PDB file of C-alpha atoms in Angstrom:
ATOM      1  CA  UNK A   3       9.986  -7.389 -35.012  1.00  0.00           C
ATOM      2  CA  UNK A   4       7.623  -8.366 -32.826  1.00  0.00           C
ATOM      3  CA  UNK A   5       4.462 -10.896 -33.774  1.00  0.00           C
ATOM      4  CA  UNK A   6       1.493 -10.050 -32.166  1.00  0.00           C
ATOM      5  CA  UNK A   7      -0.057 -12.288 -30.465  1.00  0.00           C
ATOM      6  CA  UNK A   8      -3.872 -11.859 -30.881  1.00  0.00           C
ATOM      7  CA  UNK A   9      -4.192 -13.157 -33.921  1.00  0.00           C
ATOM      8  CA  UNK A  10      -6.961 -15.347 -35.087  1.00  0.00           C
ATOM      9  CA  UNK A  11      -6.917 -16.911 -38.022  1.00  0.00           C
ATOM     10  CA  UNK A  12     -10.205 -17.036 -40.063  1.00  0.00           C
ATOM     11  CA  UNK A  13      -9.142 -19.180 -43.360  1.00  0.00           C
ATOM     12  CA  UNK A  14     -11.208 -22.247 -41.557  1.00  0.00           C
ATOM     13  CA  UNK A  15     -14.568 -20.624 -41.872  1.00  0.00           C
ATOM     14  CA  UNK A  16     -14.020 -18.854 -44.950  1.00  0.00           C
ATOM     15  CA  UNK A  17     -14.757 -20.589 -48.192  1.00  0.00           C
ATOM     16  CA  UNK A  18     -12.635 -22.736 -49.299  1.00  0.00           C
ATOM     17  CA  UNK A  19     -10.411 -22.631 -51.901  1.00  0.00           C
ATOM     18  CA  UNK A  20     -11.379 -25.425 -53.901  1.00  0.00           C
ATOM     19  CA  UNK A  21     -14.567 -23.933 -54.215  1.00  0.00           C
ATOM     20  CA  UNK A  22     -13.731 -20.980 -55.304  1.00  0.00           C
ATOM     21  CA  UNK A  23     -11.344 -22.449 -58.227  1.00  0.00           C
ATOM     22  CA  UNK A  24     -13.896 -24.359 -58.879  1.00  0.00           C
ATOM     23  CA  UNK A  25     -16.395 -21.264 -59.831  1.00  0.00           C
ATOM     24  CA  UNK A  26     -13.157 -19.545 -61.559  1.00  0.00           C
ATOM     25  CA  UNK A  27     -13.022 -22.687 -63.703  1.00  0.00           C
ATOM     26  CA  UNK A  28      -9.200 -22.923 -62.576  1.00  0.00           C
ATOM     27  CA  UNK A  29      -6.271 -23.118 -60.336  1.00  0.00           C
ATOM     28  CA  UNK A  30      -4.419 -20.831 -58.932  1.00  0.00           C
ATOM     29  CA  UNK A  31      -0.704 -20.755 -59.460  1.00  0.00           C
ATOM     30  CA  UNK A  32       2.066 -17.535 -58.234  1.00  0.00           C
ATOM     31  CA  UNK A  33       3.773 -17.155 -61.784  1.00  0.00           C
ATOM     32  CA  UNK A  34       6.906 -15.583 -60.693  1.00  0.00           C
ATOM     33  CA  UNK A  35       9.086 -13.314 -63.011  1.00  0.00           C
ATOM     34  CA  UNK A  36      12.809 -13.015 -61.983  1.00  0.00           C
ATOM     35  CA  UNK A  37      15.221 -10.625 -63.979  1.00  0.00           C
ATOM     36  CA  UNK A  38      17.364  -8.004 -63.987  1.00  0.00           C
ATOM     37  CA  UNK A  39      15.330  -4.596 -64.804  1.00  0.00           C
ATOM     38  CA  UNK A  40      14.558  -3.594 -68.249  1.00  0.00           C
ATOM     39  CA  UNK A  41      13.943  -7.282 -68.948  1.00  0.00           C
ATOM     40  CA  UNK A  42      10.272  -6.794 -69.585  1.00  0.00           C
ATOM     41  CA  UNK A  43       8.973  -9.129 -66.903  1.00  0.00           C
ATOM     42  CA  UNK A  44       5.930  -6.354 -66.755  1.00  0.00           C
ATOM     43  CA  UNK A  45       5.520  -5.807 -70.509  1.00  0.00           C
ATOM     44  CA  UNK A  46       5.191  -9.329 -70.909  1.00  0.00           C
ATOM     45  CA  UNK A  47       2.940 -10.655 -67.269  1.00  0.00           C
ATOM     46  CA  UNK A  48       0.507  -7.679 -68.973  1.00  0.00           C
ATOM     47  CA  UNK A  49       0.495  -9.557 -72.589  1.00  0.00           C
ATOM     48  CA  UNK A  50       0.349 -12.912 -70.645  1.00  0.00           C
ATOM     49  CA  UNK A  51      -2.482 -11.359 -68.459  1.00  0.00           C
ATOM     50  CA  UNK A  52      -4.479 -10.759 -71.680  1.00  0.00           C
ATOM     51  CA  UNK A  53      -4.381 -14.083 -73.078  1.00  0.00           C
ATOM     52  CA  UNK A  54      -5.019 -15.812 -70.121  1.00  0.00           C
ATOM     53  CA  UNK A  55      -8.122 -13.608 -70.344  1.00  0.00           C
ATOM     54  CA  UNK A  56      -9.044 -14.682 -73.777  1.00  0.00           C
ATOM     55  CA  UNK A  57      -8.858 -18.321 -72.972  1.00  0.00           C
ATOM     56  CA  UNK A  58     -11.249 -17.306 -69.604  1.00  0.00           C
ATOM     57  CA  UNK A  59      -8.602 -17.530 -66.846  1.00  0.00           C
ATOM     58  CA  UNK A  60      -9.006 -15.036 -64.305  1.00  0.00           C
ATOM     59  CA  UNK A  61      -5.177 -13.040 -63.265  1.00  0.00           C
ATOM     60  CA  UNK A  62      -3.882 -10.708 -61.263  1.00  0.00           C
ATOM     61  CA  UNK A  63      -0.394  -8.660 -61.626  1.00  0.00           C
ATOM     62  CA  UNK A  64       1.642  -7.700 -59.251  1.00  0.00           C
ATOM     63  CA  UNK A  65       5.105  -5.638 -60.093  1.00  0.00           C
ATOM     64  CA  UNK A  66       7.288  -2.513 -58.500  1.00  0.00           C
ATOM     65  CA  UNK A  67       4.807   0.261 -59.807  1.00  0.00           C
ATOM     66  CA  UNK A  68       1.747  -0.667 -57.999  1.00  0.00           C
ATOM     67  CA  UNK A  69       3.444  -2.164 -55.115  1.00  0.00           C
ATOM     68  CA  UNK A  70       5.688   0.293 -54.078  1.00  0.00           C
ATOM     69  CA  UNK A  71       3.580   2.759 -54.391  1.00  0.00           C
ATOM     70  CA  UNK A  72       1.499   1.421 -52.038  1.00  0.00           C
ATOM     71  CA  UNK A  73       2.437  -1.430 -49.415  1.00  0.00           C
ATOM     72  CA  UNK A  74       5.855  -1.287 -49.531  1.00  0.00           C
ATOM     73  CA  UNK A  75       5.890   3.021 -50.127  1.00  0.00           C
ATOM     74  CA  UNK A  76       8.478   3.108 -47.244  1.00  0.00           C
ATOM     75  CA  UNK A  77      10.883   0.955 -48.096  1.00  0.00           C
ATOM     76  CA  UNK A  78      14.449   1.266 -49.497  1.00  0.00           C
ATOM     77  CA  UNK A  79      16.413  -0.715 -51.539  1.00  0.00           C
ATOM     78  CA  UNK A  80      18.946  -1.995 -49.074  1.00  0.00           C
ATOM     79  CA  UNK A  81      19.484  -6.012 -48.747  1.00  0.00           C
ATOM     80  CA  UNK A  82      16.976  -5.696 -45.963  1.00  0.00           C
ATOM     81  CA  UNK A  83      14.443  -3.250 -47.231  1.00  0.00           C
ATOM     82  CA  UNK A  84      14.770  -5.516 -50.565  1.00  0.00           C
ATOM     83  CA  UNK A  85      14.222  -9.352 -47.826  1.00  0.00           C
ATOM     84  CA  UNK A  86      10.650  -7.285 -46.246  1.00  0.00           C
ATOM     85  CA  UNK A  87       9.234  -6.090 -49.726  1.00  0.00           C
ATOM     86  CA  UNK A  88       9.406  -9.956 -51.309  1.00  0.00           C
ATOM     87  CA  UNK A  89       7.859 -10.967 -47.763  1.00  0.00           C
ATOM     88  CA  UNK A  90       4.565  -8.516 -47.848  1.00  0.00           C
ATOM     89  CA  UNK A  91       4.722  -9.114 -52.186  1.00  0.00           C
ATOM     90  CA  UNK A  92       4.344 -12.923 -50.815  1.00  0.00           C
ATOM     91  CA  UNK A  93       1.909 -13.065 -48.401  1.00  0.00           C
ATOM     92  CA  UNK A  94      -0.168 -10.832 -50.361  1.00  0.00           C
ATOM     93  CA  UNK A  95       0.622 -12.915 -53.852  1.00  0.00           C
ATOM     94  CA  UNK A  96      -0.319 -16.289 -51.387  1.00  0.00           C
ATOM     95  CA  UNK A  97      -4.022 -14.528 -50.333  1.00  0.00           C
ATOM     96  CA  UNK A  98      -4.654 -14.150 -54.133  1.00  0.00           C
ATOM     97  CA  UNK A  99      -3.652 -17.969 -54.842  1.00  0.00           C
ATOM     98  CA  UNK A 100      -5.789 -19.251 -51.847  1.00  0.00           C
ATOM     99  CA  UNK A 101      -8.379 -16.477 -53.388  1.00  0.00           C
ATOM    100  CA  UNK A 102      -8.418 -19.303 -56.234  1.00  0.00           C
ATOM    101  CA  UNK A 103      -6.410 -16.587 -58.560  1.00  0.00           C
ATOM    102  CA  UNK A 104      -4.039 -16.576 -60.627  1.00  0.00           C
ATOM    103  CA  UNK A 105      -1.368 -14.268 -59.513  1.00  0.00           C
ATOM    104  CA  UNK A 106       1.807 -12.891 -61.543  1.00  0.00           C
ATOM    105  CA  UNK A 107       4.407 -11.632 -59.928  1.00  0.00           C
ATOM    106  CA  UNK A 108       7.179  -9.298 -61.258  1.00  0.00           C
ATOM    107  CA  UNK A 109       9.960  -8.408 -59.165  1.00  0.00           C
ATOM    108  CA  UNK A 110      13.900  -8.206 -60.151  1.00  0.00           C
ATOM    109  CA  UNK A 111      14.113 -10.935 -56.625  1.00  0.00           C
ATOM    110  CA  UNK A 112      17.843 -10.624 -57.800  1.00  0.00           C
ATOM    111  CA  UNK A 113      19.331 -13.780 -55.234  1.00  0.00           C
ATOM    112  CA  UNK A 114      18.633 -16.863 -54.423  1.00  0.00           C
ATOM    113  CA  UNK A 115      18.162 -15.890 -50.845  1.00  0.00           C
ATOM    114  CA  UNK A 116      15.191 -13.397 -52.013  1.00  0.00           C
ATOM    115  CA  UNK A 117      13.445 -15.415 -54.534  1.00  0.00           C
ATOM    116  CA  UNK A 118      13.789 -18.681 -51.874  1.00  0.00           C
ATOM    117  CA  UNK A 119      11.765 -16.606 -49.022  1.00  0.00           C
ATOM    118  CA  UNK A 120       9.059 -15.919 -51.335  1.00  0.00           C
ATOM    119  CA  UNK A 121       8.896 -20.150 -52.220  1.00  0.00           C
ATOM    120  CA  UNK A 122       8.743 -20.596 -48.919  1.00  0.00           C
ATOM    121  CA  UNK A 123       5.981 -18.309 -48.222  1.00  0.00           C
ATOM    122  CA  UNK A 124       3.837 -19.388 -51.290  1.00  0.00           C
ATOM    123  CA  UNK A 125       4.985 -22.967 -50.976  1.00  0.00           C
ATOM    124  CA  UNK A 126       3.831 -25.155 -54.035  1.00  0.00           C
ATOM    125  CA  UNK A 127       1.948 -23.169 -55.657  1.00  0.00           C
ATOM    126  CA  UNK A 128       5.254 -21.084 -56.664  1.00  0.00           C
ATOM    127  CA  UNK A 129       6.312 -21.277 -60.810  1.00  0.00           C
ATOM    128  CA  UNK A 130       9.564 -19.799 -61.167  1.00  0.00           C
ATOM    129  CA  UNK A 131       9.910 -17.922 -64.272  1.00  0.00           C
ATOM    130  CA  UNK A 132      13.366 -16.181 -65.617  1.00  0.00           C
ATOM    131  CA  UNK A 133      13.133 -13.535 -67.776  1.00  0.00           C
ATOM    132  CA  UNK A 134      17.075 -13.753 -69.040  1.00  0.00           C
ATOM    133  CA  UNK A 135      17.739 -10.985 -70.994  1.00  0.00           C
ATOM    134  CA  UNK A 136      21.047  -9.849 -71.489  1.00  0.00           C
ATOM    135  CA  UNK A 137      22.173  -6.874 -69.526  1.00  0.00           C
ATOM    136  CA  UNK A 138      23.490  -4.542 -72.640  1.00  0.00           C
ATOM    137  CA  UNK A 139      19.603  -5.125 -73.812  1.00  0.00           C
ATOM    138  CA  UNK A 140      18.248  -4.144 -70.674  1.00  0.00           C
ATOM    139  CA  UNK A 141      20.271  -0.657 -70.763  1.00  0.00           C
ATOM    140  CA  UNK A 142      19.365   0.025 -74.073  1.00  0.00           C
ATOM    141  CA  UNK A 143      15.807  -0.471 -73.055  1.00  0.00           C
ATOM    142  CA  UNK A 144      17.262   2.336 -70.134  1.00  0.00           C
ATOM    143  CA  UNK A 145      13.717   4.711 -70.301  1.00  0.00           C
ATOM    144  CA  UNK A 146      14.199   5.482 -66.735  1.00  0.00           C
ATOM    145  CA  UNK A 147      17.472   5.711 -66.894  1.00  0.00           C
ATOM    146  CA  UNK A 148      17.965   4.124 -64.185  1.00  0.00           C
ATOM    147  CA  UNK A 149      21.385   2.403 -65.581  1.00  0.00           C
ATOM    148  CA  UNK A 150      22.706   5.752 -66.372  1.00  0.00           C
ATOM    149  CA  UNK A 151      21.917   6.708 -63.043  1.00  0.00           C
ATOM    150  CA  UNK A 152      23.929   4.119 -61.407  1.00  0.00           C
ATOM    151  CA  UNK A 153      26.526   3.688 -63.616  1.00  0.00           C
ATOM    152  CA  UNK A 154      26.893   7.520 -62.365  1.00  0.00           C
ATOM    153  CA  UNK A 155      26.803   6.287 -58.440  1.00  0.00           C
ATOM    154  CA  UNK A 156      23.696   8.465 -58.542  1.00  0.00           C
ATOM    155  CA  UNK A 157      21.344   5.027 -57.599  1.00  0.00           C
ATOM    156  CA  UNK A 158      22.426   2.281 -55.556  1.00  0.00           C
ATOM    157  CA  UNK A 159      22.117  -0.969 -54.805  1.00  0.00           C
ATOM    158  CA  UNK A 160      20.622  -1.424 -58.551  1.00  0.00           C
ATOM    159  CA  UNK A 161      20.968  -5.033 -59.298  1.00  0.00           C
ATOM    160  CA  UNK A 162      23.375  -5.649 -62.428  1.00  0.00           C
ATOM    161  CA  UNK A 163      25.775  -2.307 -61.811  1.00  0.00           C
ATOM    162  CA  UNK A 164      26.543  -2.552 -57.840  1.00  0.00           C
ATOM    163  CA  UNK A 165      24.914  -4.870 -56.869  1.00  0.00           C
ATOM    164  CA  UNK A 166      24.546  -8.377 -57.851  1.00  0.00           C
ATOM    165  CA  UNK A 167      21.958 -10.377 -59.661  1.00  0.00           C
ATOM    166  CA  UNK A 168      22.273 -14.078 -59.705  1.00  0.00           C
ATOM    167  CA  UNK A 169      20.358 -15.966 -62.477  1.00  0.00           C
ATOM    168  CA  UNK A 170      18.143 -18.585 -60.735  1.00  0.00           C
ATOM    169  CA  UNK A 171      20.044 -21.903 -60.821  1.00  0.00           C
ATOM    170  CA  UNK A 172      16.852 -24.404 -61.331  1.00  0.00           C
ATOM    171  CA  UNK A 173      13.571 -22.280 -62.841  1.00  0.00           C
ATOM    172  CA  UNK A 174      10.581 -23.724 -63.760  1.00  0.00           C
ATOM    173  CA  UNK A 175      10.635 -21.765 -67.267  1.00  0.00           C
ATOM    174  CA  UNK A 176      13.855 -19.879 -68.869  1.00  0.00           C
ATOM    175  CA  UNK A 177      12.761 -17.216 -71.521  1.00  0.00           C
ATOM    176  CA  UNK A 178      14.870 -15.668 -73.907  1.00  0.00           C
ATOM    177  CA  UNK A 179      13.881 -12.583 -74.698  1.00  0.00           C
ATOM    178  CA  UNK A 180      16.131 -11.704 -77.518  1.00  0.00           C
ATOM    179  CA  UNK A 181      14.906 -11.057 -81.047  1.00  0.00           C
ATOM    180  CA  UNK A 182      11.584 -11.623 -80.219  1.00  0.00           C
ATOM    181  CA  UNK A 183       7.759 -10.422 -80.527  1.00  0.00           C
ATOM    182  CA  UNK A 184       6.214  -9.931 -76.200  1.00  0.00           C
ATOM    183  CA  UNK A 185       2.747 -11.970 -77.833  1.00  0.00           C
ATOM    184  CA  UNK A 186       5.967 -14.594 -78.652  1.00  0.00           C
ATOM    185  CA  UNK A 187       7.043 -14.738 -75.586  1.00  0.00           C
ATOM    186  CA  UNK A 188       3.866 -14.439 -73.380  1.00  0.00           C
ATOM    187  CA  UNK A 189       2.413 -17.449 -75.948  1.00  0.00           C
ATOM    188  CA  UNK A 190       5.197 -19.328 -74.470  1.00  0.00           C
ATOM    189  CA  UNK A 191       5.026 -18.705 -70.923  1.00  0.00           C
ATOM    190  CA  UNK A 192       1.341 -20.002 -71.605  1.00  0.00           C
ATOM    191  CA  UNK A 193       1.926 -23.117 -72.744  1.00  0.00           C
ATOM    192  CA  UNK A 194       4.321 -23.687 -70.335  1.00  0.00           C
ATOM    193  CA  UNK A 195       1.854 -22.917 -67.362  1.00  0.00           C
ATOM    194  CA  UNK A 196      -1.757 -24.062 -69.321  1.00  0.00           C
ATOM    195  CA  UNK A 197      -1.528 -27.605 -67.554  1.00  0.00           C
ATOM    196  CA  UNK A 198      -1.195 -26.412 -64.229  1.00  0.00           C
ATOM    197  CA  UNK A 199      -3.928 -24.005 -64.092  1.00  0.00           C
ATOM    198  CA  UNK A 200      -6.616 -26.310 -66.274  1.00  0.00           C
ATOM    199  CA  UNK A 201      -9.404 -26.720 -63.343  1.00  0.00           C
ATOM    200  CA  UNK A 202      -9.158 -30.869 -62.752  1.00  0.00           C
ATOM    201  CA  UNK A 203     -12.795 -32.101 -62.306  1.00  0.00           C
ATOM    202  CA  UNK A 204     -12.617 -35.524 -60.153  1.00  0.00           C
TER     203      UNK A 204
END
């Protein structure tokens, strides 16, 4: 693809970021869930959401349903189609963060290839998180039945059946999911993160 070349960037006369955290009472951080589907990375970035909210952090969610229904409507799920729709989930993830807001991200980003393009793009503001549930978990939690479905050959490319999912090697945050409450799990994922987004006054 071709880059265009009359671009102008802006982000030099814009506010800057600082300032804006500084209003949010905050830093912004991309809070990244990785894992397979069926893992609840949105059940729980929506409980997580809601006490950030409590506490008076201001978030933003980003997952499959509202993006591919919008910015990335025309794209597959080949290895390619999968590389372009964690590059525009990025960039748009990194406007939020330099926004001064708290952005979470979940996306099944099932390699190390994937989830390493959208560090690059979002640089250190990036917090991996794996949601590891175990696979026979995820297919009972099968609403879609989108296991079923593949297991069948009827869907491809779906990340645990035909095509592969490799568990991050060095996360910021594991969470088991097993035998336990979302608030549980969300509470964790909190404390986990609380440090980095506490607005430092100098």
């Amino acid at each position: 693809m071709k880059k265009a070349t009359n671009i102008f960037p802006i982000f030099e006369k814009t506010v800057p970021r600082a300032y804006k955290e500084s209003v949010l009472n905050q830093r912004a951080k991309a809070v990244w869930f990785t894992g397979l589907s069926g893992s609840e990375k949105s059940t729980i970035a929506i409980e997580l959401e809601k006490e950030l909210f409590k506490l008076g952090y201001f978030s933003n969610i980003l997952d499959g349903d509202n993006i591919r229904s919008g910015i990335t409507q025309n794209l597959g799920f080949s290895d390619n189609d999968r590389l372009e729709n964690i590059r525009r989930i990025s960039e748009i993830s990194k406007l939020f963060v330099e926004s001064g807001i708290i952005t979470i991200n979940c996306f099944i980003s099932p390699t190390e290839d994937v989830r390493d393009l959208a560090k690059n793009i979002i640089g250190d503001d990036f917090i991996e998180v794996f949601i590891d549930t175990p696979l026979h978990i995820c297919e009972q939690r099968d609403i879609k039945e989108l296991y079923k479905r593949a297991r069948n050959g009827d869907v491809k490319n779906f990340p645990g059946i035909n095509s592969p999912f490799i568990s991050p090697k060095n996360p910021d945050i594991v969470i088991k999911t097993e035998d336990r409450s979302v608030k549980e799990l969300a509470e964790e994922i909190l404390e986990h993160i609380i440090d980095k987004i506490i607005e430092k006054r100098y």
